[in-house]
Coordinates of C-alpha atoms in Angstrom, one line a residue:
Chain A
M409 CA 105.8 -70.4 65.7
I410 CA 104.9 -73.6 67.5
E411 CA 106.8 -76.8 66.7
V412 CA 105.6 -80.4 67.2
L413 CA 108.3 -82.3 69.2
Q414 CA 106.2 -85.4 69.8
S415 CA 102.9 -86.2 68.2
G416 CA 101.8 -88.6 70.9
T417 CA 99.1 -91.2 70.3
R418 CA 97.6 -89.0 67.6
A419 CA 97.0 -85.3 67.1
T420 CA 95.0 -83.6 64.3
L421 CA 93.8 -80.1 63.5
Q422 CA 90.1 -79.7 64.0
D423 CA 87.5 -76.9 64.0
S424 CA 83.7 -77.3 64.1
G425 CA 83.6 -79.3 60.9
R426 CA 82.1 -79.2 57.4
R427 CA 78.4 -79.7 57.7
G428 CA 76.0 -80.1 54.8
H429 CA 78.0 -82.4 52.6
R430 CA 76.8 -85.9 53.7
S431 CA 74.9 -86.3 50.5
R432 CA 78.2 -86.3 48.7
G433 CA 79.8 -88.8 51.1
I434 CA 81.7 -86.2 53.2
P435 CA 81.2 -86.5 56.9
A436 CA 81.2 -83.3 59.0
S437 CA 84.2 -84.3 61.0
G438 CA 85.4 -81.6 63.4
A439 CA 86.3 -81.6 67.1
A440 CA 85.0 -84.9 68.6
D441 CA 84.3 -83.1 71.9
R442 CA 82.9 -79.8 70.8
L443 CA 82.3 -78.6 74.3
S444 CA 86.0 -78.8 75.5
F445 CA 87.1 -77.5 72.1
A446 CA 84.8 -74.5 72.4
V447 CA 85.8 -73.5 75.9
A448 CA 89.5 -74.0 75.0
N449 CA 89.0 -71.3 72.4
W450 CA 87.0 -69.0 74.7
M451 CA 89.7 -69.0 77.3
V452 CA 92.2 -67.5 74.8
G453 CA 89.7 -65.0 73.5
N454 CA 88.8 -66.8 70.2
V455 CA 85.5 -67.4 68.6
W456 CA 84.4 -70.8 69.8
N457 CA 84.9 -72.6 66.5
T458 CA 88.5 -71.5 65.8
P459 CA 90.9 -74.3 64.6
A460 CA 92.6 -76.1 67.5
I461 CA 94.8 -79.1 68.0
E462 CA 93.0 -82.2 69.1
C463 CA 95.3 -84.5 71.1
V464 CA 94.3 -88.1 71.6
L465 CA 95.3 -89.9 74.8
G466 CA 98.3 -87.8 75.4
G467 CA 102.1 -88.0 74.7
Q468 CA 102.2 -84.8 72.7
H469 CA 105.1 -82.3 73.2
F470 CA 105.3 -78.8 71.7
R471 CA 108.0 -76.1 71.6
F472 CA 107.1 -72.4 71.3
H473 CA 109.3 -70.2 69.3
Q474 CA 107.6 -67.0 70.4
D475 CA 105.6 -65.8 73.4
T476 CA 101.9 -66.6 73.2
L477 CA 98.9 -67.7 75.2
I478 CA 97.7 -71.3 75.4
G479 CA 94.3 -72.7 76.2
L480 CA 93.9 -76.2 77.4
A481 CA 90.7 -78.2 77.9
G482 CA 89.3 -81.7 77.7
A483 CA 90.8 -84.9 79.0
E484 CA 93.1 -84.5 82.0
M485 CA 96.6 -85.1 80.6
W486 CA 98.7 -83.7 83.4
A487 CA 100.2 -81.0 81.2
Q488 CA 103.4 -79.3 82.1
V489 CA 105.4 -76.3 80.9
N490 CA 109.1 -76.9 81.3
G491 CA 108.3 -79.6 83.9
Q492 CA 106.0 -77.3 85.9
N493 CA 102.3 -78.4 86.2
V494 CA 99.7 -76.3 84.5
T495 CA 96.0 -76.6 85.2
N496 CA 93.6 -78.1 82.8
Y497 CA 90.7 -75.9 81.7
T498 CA 92.8 -72.8 82.0
A499 CA 94.7 -70.5 79.7
F500 CA 98.3 -69.6 80.5
P501 CA 101.1 -67.6 78.9
V502 CA 104.1 -69.3 77.5
E503 CA 107.4 -67.8 76.5
K504 CA 109.8 -68.3 73.6
G505 CA 111.7 -71.6 74.2
D506 CA 109.1 -73.1 76.5
I507 CA 108.1 -76.7 76.1
L508 CA 104.5 -77.9 76.7
T509 CA 104.1 -81.7 77.4
L510 CA 101.0 -83.8 77.7
S511 CA 101.2 -87.0 79.7
F512 CA 99.0 -90.1 79.2
S513 CA 95.4 -89.3 80.0
R514 CA 93.7 -91.4 82.6
Q515 CA 90.2 -90.1 82.2
G516 CA 88.7 -89.4 78.8
C517 CA 90.3 -89.4 75.4
R518 CA 90.8 -86.0 73.9
A519 CA 92.3 -82.7 74.9
Y520 CA 92.3 -79.4 72.9
I521 CA 95.1 -76.9 72.6
T522 CA 94.2 -73.4 71.4
V523 CA 96.2 -70.2 70.7
P524 CA 94.9 -66.7 70.0
G525 CA 93.8 -66.5 66.4
G526 CA 94.0 -70.3 66.0
F527 CA 96.1 -72.6 63.8
N528 CA 96.2 -72.5 60.0
G529 CA 95.5 -75.5 58.0
H530 CA 94.2 -76.5 54.6
T531 CA 90.6 -75.5 54.1
F532 CA 88.3 -77.9 52.3
L533 CA 84.6 -77.1 52.0
G534 CA 84.9 -74.3 54.5
S535 CA 86.6 -76.2 57.2
V536 CA 90.2 -77.1 58.2
S537 CA 89.1 -80.3 60.1
T538 CA 91.3 -83.2 59.3
Y539 CA 89.5 -86.2 57.9
L540 CA 92.2 -88.9 57.7
P541 CA 90.4 -91.5 55.5
A542 CA 90.3 -89.2 52.6
G543 CA 93.2 -87.0 53.5
L544 CA 91.1 -83.8 53.8
G545 CA 91.9 -80.6 55.7
G546 CA 94.5 -80.2 58.4
I547 CA 98.2 -80.3 57.3
E548 CA 98.2 -82.2 54.0
G549 CA 95.2 -84.2 55.3
R550 CA 97.2 -86.1 57.8
A551 CA 97.8 -86.3 61.5
L552 CA 100.6 -84.1 63.0
K553 CA 104.1 -85.5 63.0
V554 CA 107.4 -84.6 64.6
G555 CA 108.8 -81.5 63.0
D556 CA 105.5 -79.9 61.9
H557 CA 105.3 -76.3 62.8
F558 CA 102.5 -73.7 62.8
Q559 CA 102.8 -70.0 62.4
I560 CA 100.8 -68.3 65.1
H561 CA 99.4 -64.9 65.2
P562 CA 101.3 -62.4 67.3
V563 CA 98.2 -61.3 69.1
K564 CA 98.6 -60.1 72.7
R565 CA 95.7 -61.3 74.8
N566 CA 95.0 -62.0 78.5
P567 CA 93.8 -65.4 79.6
R568 CA 90.1 -65.7 80.5
K569 CA 89.1 -67.6 83.5
L570 CA 86.4 -70.1 82.8
P571 CA 83.3 -69.3 85.1
P572 CA 82.0 -72.1 87.3
G573 CA 79.8 -74.7 85.6
Y574 CA 81.3 -74.5 82.1
R575 CA 83.9 -77.1 82.6
A576 CA 82.8 -80.4 81.0
T577 CA 82.9 -83.3 83.4
F578 CA 83.3 -86.9 82.3
S579 CA 84.9 -90.1 83.5
N580 CA 85.8 -93.4 82.0
H581 CA 82.2 -94.4 82.3
I582 CA 80.4 -92.5 79.6
V583 CA 76.6 -92.3 80.0
L584 CA 74.8 -91.4 76.8
R585 CA 71.1 -90.4 76.6
T586 CA 69.5 -91.8 73.5
R587 CA 66.4 -91.8 71.3
P588 CA 65.3 -95.0 69.5
G589 CA 66.9 -95.3 66.0
P590 CA 64.9 -96.2 62.9
E591 CA 65.4 -100.0 63.4
F592 CA 65.0 -100.1 67.2
E593 CA 61.7 -102.0 66.9
D594 CA 63.4 -104.7 65.0
L595 CA 65.5 -105.7 68.0
T596 CA 64.4 -108.7 70.0
Q597 CA 62.5 -107.8 73.2
E598 CA 65.4 -109.0 75.2
S599 CA 67.9 -106.9 73.3
Q600 CA 65.7 -103.8 73.7
R601 CA 66.1 -104.3 77.5
H602 CA 69.8 -105.3 77.4
L603 CA 70.8 -102.1 75.6
F604 CA 70.0 -100.2 78.8
I605 CA 71.0 -102.6 81.5
N606 CA 74.7 -103.4 81.6
P607 CA 77.4 -101.0 80.4
F608 CA 79.3 -101.9 77.2
I609 CA 83.1 -101.6 77.0
A610 CA 84.8 -99.7 74.1
T611 CA 87.3 -102.0 72.4
R612 CA 90.6 -101.1 70.9
N613 CA 88.7 -100.4 67.7
T614 CA 87.8 -97.0 68.9
N615 CA 88.7 -93.9 66.9
R616 CA 87.1 -90.9 65.3
M617 CA 85.1 -93.1 62.9
G618 CA 83.5 -95.2 65.6
A619 CA 83.7 -97.3 68.7
R620 CA 83.3 -101.0 68.5
L621 CA 81.6 -102.1 71.7
R622 CA 81.8 -105.3 73.7
G623 CA 79.1 -106.5 76.1
N624 CA 75.7 -108.1 76.0
R625 CA 74.9 -109.6 72.6
I626 CA 72.4 -107.4 70.9
S627 CA 70.3 -109.2 68.3
M628 CA 67.7 -108.3 65.7
R629 CA 64.5 -110.4 65.4
T630 CA 65.4 -111.2 61.8
Y631 CA 68.6 -110.4 60.2
E632 CA 67.7 -109.4 56.7
D633 CA 70.3 -107.9 54.4
M634 CA 69.4 -104.3 54.8
T635 CA 69.7 -101.9 51.8
S636 CA 72.4 -99.4 52.7
G637 CA 71.0 -96.1 53.9
P638 CA 72.0 -92.8 55.4
L639 CA 73.8 -92.9 58.7
L640 CA 74.4 -90.2 61.3
P641 CA 77.2 -89.8 63.9
G642 CA 75.9 -90.8 67.3
T643 CA 74.1 -93.8 65.9
L644 CA 74.5 -97.2 67.5
Q645 CA 74.5 -99.9 64.8
V646 CA 74.2 -103.6 65.2
P647 CA 76.2 -105.8 62.8
A648 CA 75.5 -109.5 62.3
D649 CA 78.0 -110.5 65.0
S650 CA 75.7 -108.8 67.7
Q651 CA 78.5 -106.5 69.0
P652 CA 77.3 -102.9 68.4
V653 CA 79.2 -100.1 66.8
L654 CA 78.8 -96.5 67.9
A655 CA 79.3 -94.1 64.9
M656 CA 81.4 -91.0 65.7
T657 CA 82.1 -87.7 64.0
D658 CA 84.2 -89.2 61.1
A659 CA 81.8 -92.1 60.5
H660 CA 80.7 -93.1 57.0
C661 CA 77.7 -91.2 55.7
T662 CA 75.8 -94.4 54.8
G663 CA 75.7 -97.8 56.4
G664 CA 74.1 -101.2 55.9
Y665 CA 73.5 -102.2 59.5
P666 CA 70.3 -101.7 61.6
R667 CA 70.4 -98.3 63.4
V668 CA 69.0 -99.0 66.9
L669 CA 69.8 -96.0 69.0
Q670 CA 70.7 -92.3 68.4
V671 CA 72.6 -90.3 71.0
I672 CA 70.8 -87.0 71.8
T673 CA 72.4 -83.9 70.3
A674 CA 73.2 -82.4 73.7
D675 CA 75.3 -85.5 74.6
Y676 CA 77.0 -85.8 71.3
W677 CA 80.2 -84.1 72.6
L678 CA 80.7 -87.0 75.0
L679 CA 81.5 -89.3 72.2
G680 CA 84.8 -87.6 71.8
Q681 CA 85.8 -88.7 75.3
V682 CA 85.2 -92.5 74.7
R683 CA 88.5 -94.3 74.7
P684 CA 89.5 -97.9 74.4
G685 CA 88.4 -99.5 77.7
S686 CA 85.7 -96.9 78.6
K687 CA 82.5 -98.1 79.9
V688 CA 79.6 -96.9 77.8
S689 CA 76.0 -96.9 79.0
F690 CA 72.9 -95.9 77.2
Q691 CA 69.8 -94.3 78.8
R692 CA 66.4 -93.7 77.2
C693 CA 65.3 -90.1 76.8
F694 CA 61.9 -88.8 75.9
S695 CA 61.6 -86.8 72.7
R696 CA 60.5 -83.6 74.4
D697 CA 63.2 -84.0 77.1
A698 CA 65.9 -84.3 74.4
I699 CA 64.8 -81.0 72.9
D700 CA 64.4 -79.3 76.3
I701 CA 67.9 -80.4 77.4
L702 CA 69.3 -79.1 74.0
K703 CA 67.6 -75.8 74.4
R704 CA 68.8 -75.3 78.0
R705 CA 72.3 -76.4 77.4
T706 CA 72.7 -74.4 74.2
A707 CA 71.4 -71.2 76.0
F708 CA 73.8 -71.8 78.9
Y709 CA 76.8 -72.1 76.6
R710 CA 75.8 -69.3 74.3
S711 CA 75.7 -67.0 77.3
L712 CA 79.4 -67.4 77.3
M713 CA 80.1 -68.2 73.6
D714 CA 78.1 -66.5 70.9
G715 CA 76.6 -68.9 68.4
F716 CA 77.8 -72.1 70.0
S717 CA 76.0 -75.2 68.8
F718 CA 76.3 -78.8 69.9
Chain E
M552 CA 53.2 -97.8 42.0
V553 CA 55.1 -96.3 44.9
R554 CA 53.4 -96.5 48.3
P555 CA 53.7 -93.4 50.6
P556 CA 56.8 -93.6 52.8
Q557 CA 56.9 -94.0 56.5
I558 CA 58.2 -91.0 58.4
I559 CA 60.4 -92.1 61.2
P560 CA 62.2 -89.9 63.8
Y561 CA 66.0 -90.5 63.7
G562 CA 67.3 -89.0 66.9
D563 CA 66.2 -85.5 68.0
S564 CA 67.2 -83.5 64.9
A565 CA 66.6 -85.7 61.9
L566 CA 63.7 -87.6 60.2
L567 CA 63.9 -90.6 57.9
M568 CA 61.5 -91.2 55.1
Q569 CA 61.5 -94.9 54.5
F570 CA 59.9 -96.4 51.4
M571 CA 58.8 -99.9 51.4
S572 CA 60.1 -102.0 48.6
D573 CA 61.5 -105.5 48.2
G574 CA 65.1 -104.8 47.3
Y575 CA 65.6 -102.6 44.3
S576 CA 62.8 -100.5 42.8
R577 CA 63.4 -98.1 40.0
D578 CA 60.2 -96.2 40.8
V579 CA 61.2 -95.8 44.5
I580 CA 64.6 -94.5 43.5
R581 CA 63.1 -92.0 41.1
T582 CA 60.6 -90.8 43.7
V583 CA 63.5 -90.5 46.3
Q584 CA 65.5 -88.4 43.8
A585 CA 62.6 -86.2 42.9
M586 CA 61.6 -85.6 46.5
S587 CA 65.2 -84.8 47.5
S588 CA 65.6 -82.1 44.8
E589 CA 62.4 -80.5 46.1
L590 CA 63.5 -80.8 49.7
R591 CA 66.9 -79.3 49.0
A592 CA 65.2 -76.1 47.9
D593 CA 63.8 -75.6 51.5
P594 CA 66.4 -74.1 53.8
D595 CA 64.7 -75.6 56.9
W596 CA 66.5 -78.9 56.0
I597 CA 70.2 -78.6 56.8
E598 CA 71.0 -81.8 55.1
V599 CA 69.1 -84.0 52.6
V600 CA 70.8 -87.3 52.2
S601 CA 69.3 -89.8 49.7
G602 CA 69.5 -93.5 49.9
Y603 CA 68.1 -96.3 47.6
D604 CA 64.8 -96.5 49.4
S605 CA 65.1 -93.8 52.1
L606 CA 65.8 -90.1 52.5
L607 CA 67.4 -88.5 55.6
L608 CA 66.4 -84.9 56.6
E609 CA 68.4 -83.1 59.2
F610 CA 67.0 -80.0 60.8
D611 CA 67.9 -77.6 63.7
P612 CA 65.5 -78.4 66.5
L613 CA 66.2 -75.0 68.0
K614 CA 64.7 -73.4 65.0
L615 CA 62.2 -76.0 63.8
D616 CA 60.2 -78.0 66.3
P617 CA 60.4 -81.8 65.5
V618 CA 56.6 -82.0 65.4
A619 CA 56.5 -79.1 62.9
A620 CA 59.3 -80.8 60.9
E621 CA 57.3 -84.0 60.7
G622 CA 54.2 -81.9 59.6
K623 CA 56.2 -80.3 56.8
L624 CA 57.2 -83.7 55.5
I625 CA 53.7 -85.2 55.7
N626 CA 52.5 -82.2 53.6
L627 CA 55.2 -82.8 51.1
V628 CA 54.4 -86.5 50.8
N629 CA 50.6 -85.8 50.5
G630 CA 51.1 -83.1 47.8
F631 CA 53.7 -85.1 45.9
K632 CA 52.8 -86.0 42.3
P633 CA 54.5 -89.2 41.2
G634 CA 55.1 -87.8 37.7
Q635 CA 57.8 -85.4 39.1
V636 CA 60.8 -87.2 37.9
P637 CA 64.1 -85.4 37.7
T638 CA 66.2 -85.9 34.7
G639 CA 69.8 -85.6 36.0
R640 CA 72.7 -84.9 33.7
L641 CA 74.1 -87.8 31.7
V642 CA 77.7 -88.6 32.5
E643 CA 79.7 -91.0 30.3
I644 CA 82.4 -92.9 32.1
P645 CA 85.0 -94.9 30.1
V646 CA 85.8 -98.2 31.8
Y647 CA 88.7 -100.7 31.3
Y648 CA 86.9 -104.0 31.9
G649 CA 88.7 -107.1 33.1
G650 CA 92.4 -107.9 33.4
K651 CA 94.3 -106.1 36.1
D652 CA 91.6 -103.5 36.2
G653 CA 88.9 -106.0 37.0
P654 CA 90.3 -108.8 39.1
D655 CA 86.9 -110.3 39.8
M656 CA 85.8 -110.5 36.1
Q657 CA 86.5 -114.2 35.9
L658 CA 84.4 -114.8 39.0
I659 CA 81.4 -112.9 37.6
M660 CA 81.8 -114.7 34.2
D661 CA 81.8 -118.1 35.9
A662 CA 78.9 -117.3 38.1
A663 CA 76.8 -115.9 35.2
G664 CA 78.0 -118.5 32.7
L665 CA 78.8 -115.7 30.3
G666 CA 81.9 -114.7 28.3
E667 CA 83.8 -111.5 29.1
S668 CA 82.3 -109.6 26.2
E669 CA 78.8 -110.5 27.2
V670 CA 79.4 -109.4 30.8
I671 CA 80.8 -106.1 29.4
S672 CA 77.9 -105.5 27.1
L673 CA 75.3 -106.3 29.8
H674 CA 77.1 -104.0 32.3
S675 CA 77.6 -101.1 29.9
A676 CA 74.3 -101.3 28.0
R677 CA 72.3 -99.9 30.9
E678 CA 71.9 -96.3 31.9
Y679 CA 72.3 -96.1 35.7
L680 CA 71.1 -93.6 38.2
V681 CA 73.4 -92.3 41.0
C682 CA 71.3 -93.2 44.0
M683 CA 73.5 -92.4 46.8
M684 CA 77.1 -91.1 47.5
G685 CA 79.2 -92.4 50.4
F686 CA 80.3 -94.6 52.3
I687 CA 83.6 -92.9 51.5
P688 CA 83.9 -89.6 49.7
G689 CA 83.1 -90.0 46.0
F690 CA 81.8 -93.6 46.2
A691 CA 78.8 -93.7 43.8
F692 CA 76.1 -96.2 44.6
L693 CA 74.4 -96.8 41.3
S694 CA 71.0 -98.4 40.4
A695 CA 70.7 -102.1 39.8
A696 CA 72.9 -104.0 37.3
H697 CA 71.4 -106.7 35.0
D698 CA 70.0 -109.6 37.0
R699 CA 72.5 -112.0 35.4
L700 CA 75.4 -110.0 36.9
Y701 CA 74.0 -110.4 40.5
H702 CA 76.8 -111.5 42.8
P703 CA 77.3 -111.2 46.6
R704 CA 80.2 -109.2 48.0
H705 CA 83.4 -110.9 49.0
E706 CA 83.1 -112.5 52.4
T707 CA 86.3 -110.9 53.5
P708 CA 86.8 -107.4 52.0
R709 CA 90.0 -106.6 50.1
G710 CA 92.4 -104.5 52.0
R711 CA 92.9 -102.1 49.1
V712 CA 90.6 -101.4 46.1
P713 CA 92.1 -98.8 43.8
A714 CA 90.3 -95.5 43.1
G715 CA 88.1 -95.6 40.0
S716 CA 87.3 -99.3 40.5
V717 CA 83.9 -100.4 39.2
G718 CA 82.3 -103.2 41.1
I719 CA 79.2 -105.3 41.8
G720 CA 77.8 -105.9 45.3
G721 CA 74.6 -108.0 45.2
W722 CA 72.3 -106.3 42.7
Q723 CA 74.1 -102.9 43.1
T724 CA 76.8 -101.6 41.0
G725 CA 79.1 -98.8 42.0
I726 CA 82.4 -96.9 41.6
Y727 CA 85.1 -96.4 44.3
G728 CA 85.9 -92.7 44.3
L729 CA 88.9 -93.2 46.5
E730 CA 91.3 -96.0 47.2
S731 CA 89.9 -97.9 50.2
P732 CA 89.2 -101.3 51.6
G733 CA 86.2 -102.8 50.0
G734 CA 84.2 -106.0 49.4
W735 CA 82.6 -105.4 46.0
Q736 CA 83.4 -107.7 43.0
I737 CA 85.7 -105.5 40.9
I738 CA 85.1 -105.9 37.1
G739 CA 86.8 -102.8 35.8
R740 CA 88.3 -99.4 36.4
T741 CA 88.0 -95.9 35.1
D742 CA 90.8 -93.3 34.8
I743 CA 88.4 -90.5 35.7
T744 CA 89.1 -89.1 39.1
I745 CA 85.7 -89.3 40.8
F746 CA 86.8 -87.4 43.8
D747 CA 89.6 -84.9 44.0
A748 CA 89.7 -82.5 46.9
T749 CA 92.1 -80.2 45.1
R750 CA 89.8 -79.6 42.2
D751 CA 87.4 -76.6 42.0
E752 CA 84.6 -79.1 41.8
P753 CA 85.8 -82.0 43.9
F754 CA 82.9 -84.3 43.0
Y755 CA 82.6 -85.8 39.5
L756 CA 79.2 -87.3 40.3
S757 CA 76.2 -86.3 42.4
A758 CA 73.1 -88.2 43.5
G759 CA 70.5 -87.9 40.7
D760 CA 73.1 -88.0 37.8
R761 CA 72.7 -90.6 35.1
V762 CA 75.7 -92.7 34.3
K763 CA 76.6 -94.7 31.2
F764 CA 79.7 -96.8 31.2
V765 CA 81.7 -96.9 27.9
P766 CA 84.0 -99.8 27.4
A767 CA 87.6 -98.7 26.7
T768 CA 90.8 -100.5 25.9
R769 CA 94.2 -99.9 27.3
G770 CA 96.8 -98.5 24.9
S771 CA 94.4 -96.7 22.5
A772 CA 92.6 -94.3 24.8
K773 CA 95.5 -94.0 27.2
G774 CA 98.8 -92.9 25.7

């Protein structure tokens, strides 16, 4: 059993999400940084999409009531077991009575904790991913709180050492490669340039649903009342106040603001590491490059983790 | 007559079919619904999400080249016969109009210059089509209400709109499937649970369904 002593800024149970239900208003959700989530699972011998605990910004403490193996990946949170440093992007054994603590992260936003066999949660539409706005999945559809505990599988496994190159790297300046969104051409000429020049800053309104950005004013040529239409995660939308909003994994399935950029699929995991205060820059990417990058990166990660997808 | 849609890339793994219409068009909505039921039968499309005047198609670019995906859509559009209109199931939804259930009823009455019973009969006379689900789980975006009921949304959204609330937002009418913040003008509420994650079938409505509101009164229908 593992017990939550402190839930920190926020912690939720996540897997690879429930895809295929956007037409009914259900976003896919799932680990916001799929890459770190997947390798955290690999290091403890799990299939890449096994349920894990997603820890936001740090402050989480856990006590183990049995011996087990822990995988840790994602934002550097200066983790310690009983006050002794443990290394991020490794798996390590813990013993009954041990306490794992995560300190405040200084780079990135989310870290993932895995155990052999994963964590149990409530399954909705084939996924245990927590979606807070509708109270779906996870533990009673909510974030972890002090006193929660998870039964864990008494599986004996050895830690796996992550081969070089598989560790995700990011800083507090997140650079996202993008394709034009459906309404990109409706931006003013000036805004079409401004999107790619200065970085934006993620404001405190940054969570799993989206990041409200601050920076150059981004304006549409005309601001007509758009009919609401389908919206994808990774879309940069421009509301009437000219401060763009970046849709994340829990974003609404439909929106009524112009969709001006779309983050390429291979960079989608980086959205999970955007935190309040992060710089966010956008780059253009050619259509064929977006696909080539996706093919190469997917093949690279699949050589380690069967069936991995971004 | 519905003009052929534009096919616009939306990122590297989705395409958007955008129909051109000024605001609400029943013909466009029927075409979108008919096309989406055809597209849902094709496993190459991972997700088919319909809007009022657009349709989003997601695919896996590792399996289907984006150029090929676009080609498939062009073929579909070219071969599409406008007569193919789906007749979704008809769902009757009892609604308690006005009072505590419809805090914005007075506003709509004043704006339209109508009495409450006239607003109710205009709103419940029409058969609506479920055009789109979302923004939150279970929120049903319905086709246009009567012109006289047109009303913009609240400038500042309410912090809390109860589940089952029936509202008007511009020419649209819709039902809140879950309690949430919201800016629509609320004229009534249904006791039917539109979205319930614990039910075998969590969704009471799907895009393509037809909806008829049935005015109900407190005390008689509800014990």
